[in-house]
Tab-separated table of C-alpha atoms in Angstrom:
chain	number	residue	atom	x	y	z
L	1	MET	CA	165.924	112.420	70.633
L	2	THR	CA	165.772	110.042	67.031
L	3	ALA	CA	165.373	106.165	67.978
L	4	THR	CA	169.047	105.683	66.619
L	5	ALA	CA	170.841	108.044	68.084
L	6	GLN	CA	171.417	109.168	71.577
L	7	SER	CA	171.406	112.818	70.569
L	8	THR	CA	170.465	115.219	67.379
L	9	GLU	CA	171.698	118.663	66.497
L	10	GLU	CA	169.783	121.141	64.379
L	11	HIS	CA	168.719	119.920	60.761
L	12	GLY	CA	168.462	116.124	62.430
L	13	ALA	CA	172.507	115.636	62.745
L	14	VAL	CA	173.869	113.179	64.573
L	15	SER	CA	175.588	114.624	67.524
L	16	GLN	CA	176.533	111.382	69.383
L	17	LEU	CA	176.642	107.857	68.106
L	18	ALA	CA	174.633	105.292	70.187
L	19	GLU	CA	176.700	102.427	71.364
L	20	MET	CA	176.214	98.855	69.359
L	21	PRO	CA	173.794	96.586	71.333
L	22	GLU	CA	176.250	93.844	73.051
L	23	ASP	CA	172.872	91.357	73.697
L	24	TRP	CA	173.728	88.738	71.353
L	25	THR	CA	176.484	86.083	70.888
L	26	ARG	CA	176.364	85.057	66.656
L	27	ALA	CA	176.787	87.122	63.679
L	28	LEU	CA	177.056	86.634	60.083
L	29	ALA	CA	179.031	89.163	57.817
L	30	VAL	CA	177.894	89.542	54.388
L	31	VAL	CA	180.007	91.371	51.615
L	32	ALA	CA	180.695	91.310	48.036
L	33	HIS	CA	184.659	90.870	48.322
L	34	PRO	CA	187.608	89.611	49.630
L	35	ASP	CA	188.904	92.646	51.519
L	36	ASP	CA	185.112	94.427	51.793
L	37	LEU	CA	185.202	94.018	55.727
L	38	GLU	CA	188.705	94.859	56.198
L	39	TYR	CA	188.529	98.429	54.713
L	40	GLY	CA	187.453	99.596	59.017
L	41	ALA	CA	184.868	96.705	60.053
L	42	ALA	CA	187.592	94.231	60.855
L	43	ALA	CA	188.178	96.170	63.841
L	44	ALA	CA	184.763	95.874	65.229
L	45	VAL	CA	185.154	91.999	64.453
L	46	ALA	CA	188.058	91.850	66.824
L	47	GLU	CA	186.241	93.401	69.600
L	48	TRP	CA	183.889	90.836	69.610
L	49	THR	CA	185.142	87.497	68.756
L	50	ALA	CA	187.854	89.087	72.097
L	51	ARG	CA	184.588	89.193	74.520
L	52	GLY	CA	183.653	85.464	72.993
L	53	LYS	CA	180.966	86.611	70.274
L	54	ASP	CA	181.031	84.142	67.257
L	55	VAL	CA	181.428	85.756	63.844
L	56	VAL	CA	181.029	84.095	60.865
L	57	TYR	CA	182.287	85.371	57.090
L	58	VAL	CA	180.442	84.628	53.886
L	59	LEU	CA	181.494	86.185	50.527
L	60	ALA	CA	179.439	86.209	47.814
L	61	THR	CA	182.510	86.232	45.370
L	62	ARG	CA	186.105	85.400	45.409
L	63	GLY	CA	187.465	88.671	44.030
L	64	GLU	CA	188.870	87.272	40.788
L	65	ALA	CA	187.884	90.515	38.898
L	66	GLY	CA	190.350	92.461	41.206
L	67	ILE	CA	193.591	92.515	40.006
L	68	ASP	CA	193.953	93.701	36.335
L	69	THR	CA	197.762	91.963	36.203
L	70	MET	CA	196.445	88.644	37.310
L	71	ASP	CA	194.324	86.159	35.498
L	72	PRO	CA	191.130	85.953	37.139
L	73	ALA	CA	191.565	81.889	38.379
L	74	GLU	CA	194.903	82.772	39.999
L	75	ALA	CA	193.708	85.795	41.521
L	76	ALA	CA	190.689	84.176	42.895
L	77	ARG	CA	193.059	81.457	44.664
L	78	VAL	CA	195.224	84.233	46.248
L	79	ARG	CA	192.132	86.424	47.611
L	80	GLU	CA	190.524	83.415	48.907
L	81	ALA	CA	193.755	82.535	50.550
L	82	GLU	CA	194.104	86.319	51.747
L	83	GLN	CA	190.783	86.569	53.087
L	84	ARG	CA	190.703	83.261	55.112
L	85	ALA	CA	193.905	84.620	56.849
L	86	SER	CA	192.566	88.090	57.423
L	87	ALA	CA	189.909	86.320	58.893
L	88	ARG	CA	191.931	84.663	61.014
L	89	VAL	CA	193.762	87.624	62.765
L	90	VAL	CA	190.401	89.096	63.867
L	91	GLY	CA	189.377	85.722	65.470
L	92	VAL	CA	187.352	84.574	62.900
L	93	SER	CA	187.586	80.315	61.899
L	94	GLU	CA	184.822	80.248	59.266
L	95	VAL	CA	184.894	81.483	55.954
L	96	GLU	CA	182.351	80.993	52.813
L	97	PHE	CA	182.245	81.871	49.794
L	98	LEU	CA	178.915	81.766	47.517
L	99	ASP	CA	180.971	81.898	43.922
L	100	HIS	CA	178.533	84.519	42.464
L	101	ARG	CA	181.101	86.019	40.062
L	102	ASP	CA	182.978	89.379	40.629
L	103	GLY	CA	182.274	92.700	39.127
L	104	VAL	CA	178.756	91.358	38.080
L	105	LEU	CA	176.841	90.865	40.841
L	106	ALA	CA	173.149	91.100	40.619
L	107	GLU	CA	170.445	92.167	42.920
L	108	GLY	CA	167.617	89.660	42.590
L	109	PRO	CA	166.703	86.110	43.607
L	110	ALA	CA	169.198	84.388	43.026
L	111	LEU	CA	171.602	86.145	45.151
L	112	ARG	CA	169.044	86.705	47.803
L	113	ARG	CA	168.498	83.208	48.072
L	114	ASP	CA	171.731	82.148	48.503
L	115	ILE	CA	172.530	84.141	51.548
L	116	ALA	CA	168.820	83.581	52.782
L	117	ALA	CA	170.497	79.959	52.954
L	118	ALA	CA	173.558	81.183	55.016
L	119	ILE	CA	171.375	83.011	57.430
L	120	ARG	CA	169.368	79.581	57.743
L	121	ARG	CA	172.297	77.894	58.249
L	122	HIS	CA	174.264	79.883	60.938
L	123	ARG	CA	171.458	81.398	62.664
L	124	PRO	CA	172.599	84.750	63.409
L	125	GLU	CA	171.079	87.620	65.589
L	126	LEU	CA	173.268	90.210	63.782
L	127	VAL	CA	174.407	90.501	60.462
L	128	LEU	CA	176.682	93.015	59.216
L	129	THR	CA	177.237	94.015	55.531
L	130	ILE	CA	178.838	97.004	54.358
L	131	ASN	CA	177.386	100.723	52.189
L	132	HIS	CA	174.877	99.583	49.530
L	133	TYR	CA	174.172	103.275	48.720
L	134	ASP	CA	175.001	105.113	45.563
L	135	THR	CA	177.897	106.924	46.912
L	136	TRP	CA	180.869	106.788	49.540
L	137	GLY	CA	179.654	109.860	51.906
L	138	SER	CA	176.799	111.823	51.487
L	139	GLY	CA	178.336	115.319	50.089
L	140	PRO	CA	177.953	116.919	46.287
L	141	GLY	CA	180.705	115.045	44.323
L	142	SER	CA	181.357	111.858	46.966
L	143	PRO	CA	182.824	108.986	45.327
L	144	TRP	CA	180.392	106.425	43.239
L	145	ASN	CA	179.887	103.111	45.235
L	146	THR	CA	180.937	99.766	42.990
L	147	PRO	CA	177.787	98.073	41.650
L	148	ASP	CA	178.749	94.518	43.406
L	149	HIS	CA	178.112	96.743	46.736
L	150	ARG	CA	174.901	98.467	46.052
L	151	ALA	CA	173.403	94.937	44.455
L	152	LEU	CA	174.887	92.762	47.630
L	153	GLY	CA	173.802	94.959	50.342
L	154	ARG	CA	170.528	95.426	49.413
L	155	SER	CA	170.251	91.961	49.037
L	156	VAL	CA	171.552	91.215	52.206
L	157	LEU	CA	168.523	93.305	53.660
L	158	ASP	CA	165.988	91.719	51.681
L	159	ALA	CA	167.507	88.021	52.610
L	160	VAL	CA	166.937	88.836	56.031
L	161	GLY	CA	163.208	88.970	56.007
L	162	ASP	CA	163.366	85.937	53.381
L	163	ALA	CA	165.254	83.383	55.472
L	164	GLY	CA	162.146	83.842	58.196
L	165	ASN	CA	159.661	83.150	55.672
L	166	ARG	CA	159.184	79.515	55.159
L	167	TRP	CA	157.298	79.748	52.141
L	168	ILE	CA	160.235	81.764	50.426
L	169	PHE	CA	162.940	79.640	49.108
L	170	SER	CA	161.098	76.684	50.894
L	171	ASP	CA	162.826	74.097	48.598
L	172	GLN	CA	165.710	74.884	50.915
L	173	LEU	CA	164.018	73.243	54.120
L	174	GLU	CA	163.858	70.160	52.420
L	175	SER	CA	166.940	69.781	50.468
L	176	ASP	CA	169.247	71.472	53.093
L	177	GLY	CA	167.544	70.478	55.877
L	178	VAL	CA	167.681	73.783	57.315
L	179	LEU	CA	164.576	75.934	59.172
L	180	PRO	CA	163.596	78.989	58.715
L	181	TRP	CA	165.312	81.679	60.898
L	182	GLY	CA	163.767	84.937	61.951
L	183	GLY	CA	166.051	85.380	64.643
L	184	VAL	CA	168.107	88.691	62.940
L	185	ARG	CA	167.420	91.209	65.196
L	186	TRP	CA	169.583	93.989	63.692
L	187	VAL	CA	171.278	94.832	59.954
L	188	ALA	CA	174.672	96.707	60.550
L	189	VAL	CA	175.633	98.359	57.313
L	190	ALA	CA	179.248	99.525	57.745
L	191	ALA	CA	180.961	102.545	55.797
L	192	ALA	CA	177.141	103.938	55.358
L	193	PRO	CA	177.008	107.905	54.239
L	194	ALA	CA	174.971	108.202	57.953
L	195	VAL	CA	175.882	106.081	60.741
L	196	THR	CA	173.996	105.814	63.759
L	197	HIS	CA	175.851	103.658	66.098
L	198	ALA	CA	179.319	102.936	67.063
L	199	VAL	CA	181.607	100.064	68.554
L	200	GLN	CA	184.790	101.246	70.468
L	201	VAL	CA	187.777	99.639	69.534
L	202	GLY	CA	190.920	99.493	72.053
L	203	GLU	CA	194.624	99.653	70.733
L	204	GLU	CA	194.751	95.483	70.597
L	205	ALA	CA	191.590	95.584	67.958
L	206	ALA	CA	193.036	98.489	66.266
L	207	ARG	CA	195.966	96.539	65.843
L	208	LYS	CA	194.337	93.564	64.479
L	209	GLY	CA	192.133	95.550	62.284
L	210	LEU	CA	195.470	96.780	60.687
L	211	ALA	CA	197.035	93.623	60.492
L	212	SER	CA	194.027	91.853	59.112
L	213	LEU	CA	194.107	94.342	55.692
L	214	LEU	CA	197.752	93.665	55.493
L	215	GLU	CA	196.840	90.337	54.668
L	216	HIS	CA	195.415	91.249	51.476
L	217	ARG	CA	199.079	92.370	50.205
L	218	ALA	CA	198.590	91.337	46.598
L	219	TYR	CA	195.410	93.007	46.161
L	220	ILE	CA	197.116	96.343	47.358
L	221	GLU	CA	200.214	95.813	46.046
L	222	ALA	CA	198.499	95.789	42.492
L	223	LEU	CA	195.895	98.391	43.842
L	224	THR	CA	198.501	101.089	44.988
L	225	ASP	CA	202.592	102.309	44.594
L	226	GLN	CA	202.598	103.208	48.492
L	227	ASP	CA	203.970	100.954	50.760
L	228	PRO	CA	201.677	98.500	51.855
L	229	GLU	CA	202.099	98.928	55.924
L	230	GLU	CA	201.709	102.939	54.749
L	231	TYR	CA	198.580	102.218	52.971
L	232	ALA	CA	196.902	99.920	55.372
L	233	ARG	CA	197.702	102.206	58.367
L	234	SER	CA	196.366	105.425	56.709
L	235	VAL	CA	193.284	103.359	55.872
L	236	VAL	CA	192.445	101.352	58.801
L	237	PHE	CA	193.555	104.378	61.365
L	238	GLY	CA	191.590	107.243	59.463
L	239	GLY	CA	188.628	105.170	59.456
L	240	LEU	CA	188.712	104.481	63.381
L	241	ASP	CA	189.725	108.055	63.302
L	242	ARG	CA	186.797	109.538	61.391
L	243	TYR	CA	183.844	109.407	63.884
L	244	VAL	CA	186.083	110.117	67.545
L	245	HIS	CA	183.978	113.791	67.983
L	246	LEU	CA	180.602	111.681	67.974
L	247	ASN	CA	181.584	109.133	70.217
L	248	GLY	CA	183.538	110.610	73.167
L	249	GLY	CA	187.063	111.204	71.634
L	250	ARG	CA	187.449	107.286	71.397
L	251	ARG	CA	187.992	105.283	68.240
L	252	SER	CA	185.287	103.202	66.804
L	253	VAL	CA	183.864	101.409	63.782
L	254	ALA	CA	180.623	103.263	63.098
L	255	PHE	CA	177.884	101.391	61.531
L	256	GLU	CA	174.041	102.302	60.129
L	257	LEU	CA	171.663	100.092	62.156
L	258	HIS	CA	168.463	98.652	61.342
L	259	ALA	CA	166.218	96.883	63.802
L	260	ARG	CA	164.100	93.994	62.848
């Protein structure tokens, strides 16, 4: 038995996902673009906020390069509004944008600095991000992940350590009046190729997860010719059903969990 799964099968394959920790009150979700959280993880956020937990969203960009037919300045305005509406659906009232450029996020001190500052401001116990690995899935020929997701997720993992070290980005302690924060206990990576933990999702949270993705209507309509509701339903419910065989037949959002 591994430290991150309740049981394993031959060759180390997880046969049962562990339950996500519940002994926390505040989470910070840090992703690259508007809509990143809504492709599955938002249903877990809906479960958490319904239980009285506090979740804040931080986005590195405004997604301005995400709609080919829309000028970037207009796309930024539209997608920010869609993200704020989407967050409200799942009980998140605080959404911040770091104003890095969409499509060219670079892993390094500049991005780590801004994420560390957000962690110091909000002082979460759980940090949530999305897949930072090279591919979506682990099998041969799995789709290649985007540079922004890879850079953002790795920077999040590093910034969690930075936030607790008073000698890294120490000018923030004076100019922003924040204190070091070493209280992050876990980092949860959604949509990782290999998952270890799961949050069970009930009907109401699943409905909110679907509604939250549908708030990104301008983006969805530019992305596909499929009916937006049909498309969103296939994405959200498909994701929630993906790991039912590893979670007692129950819908869930699955994560790769790193303990700090």
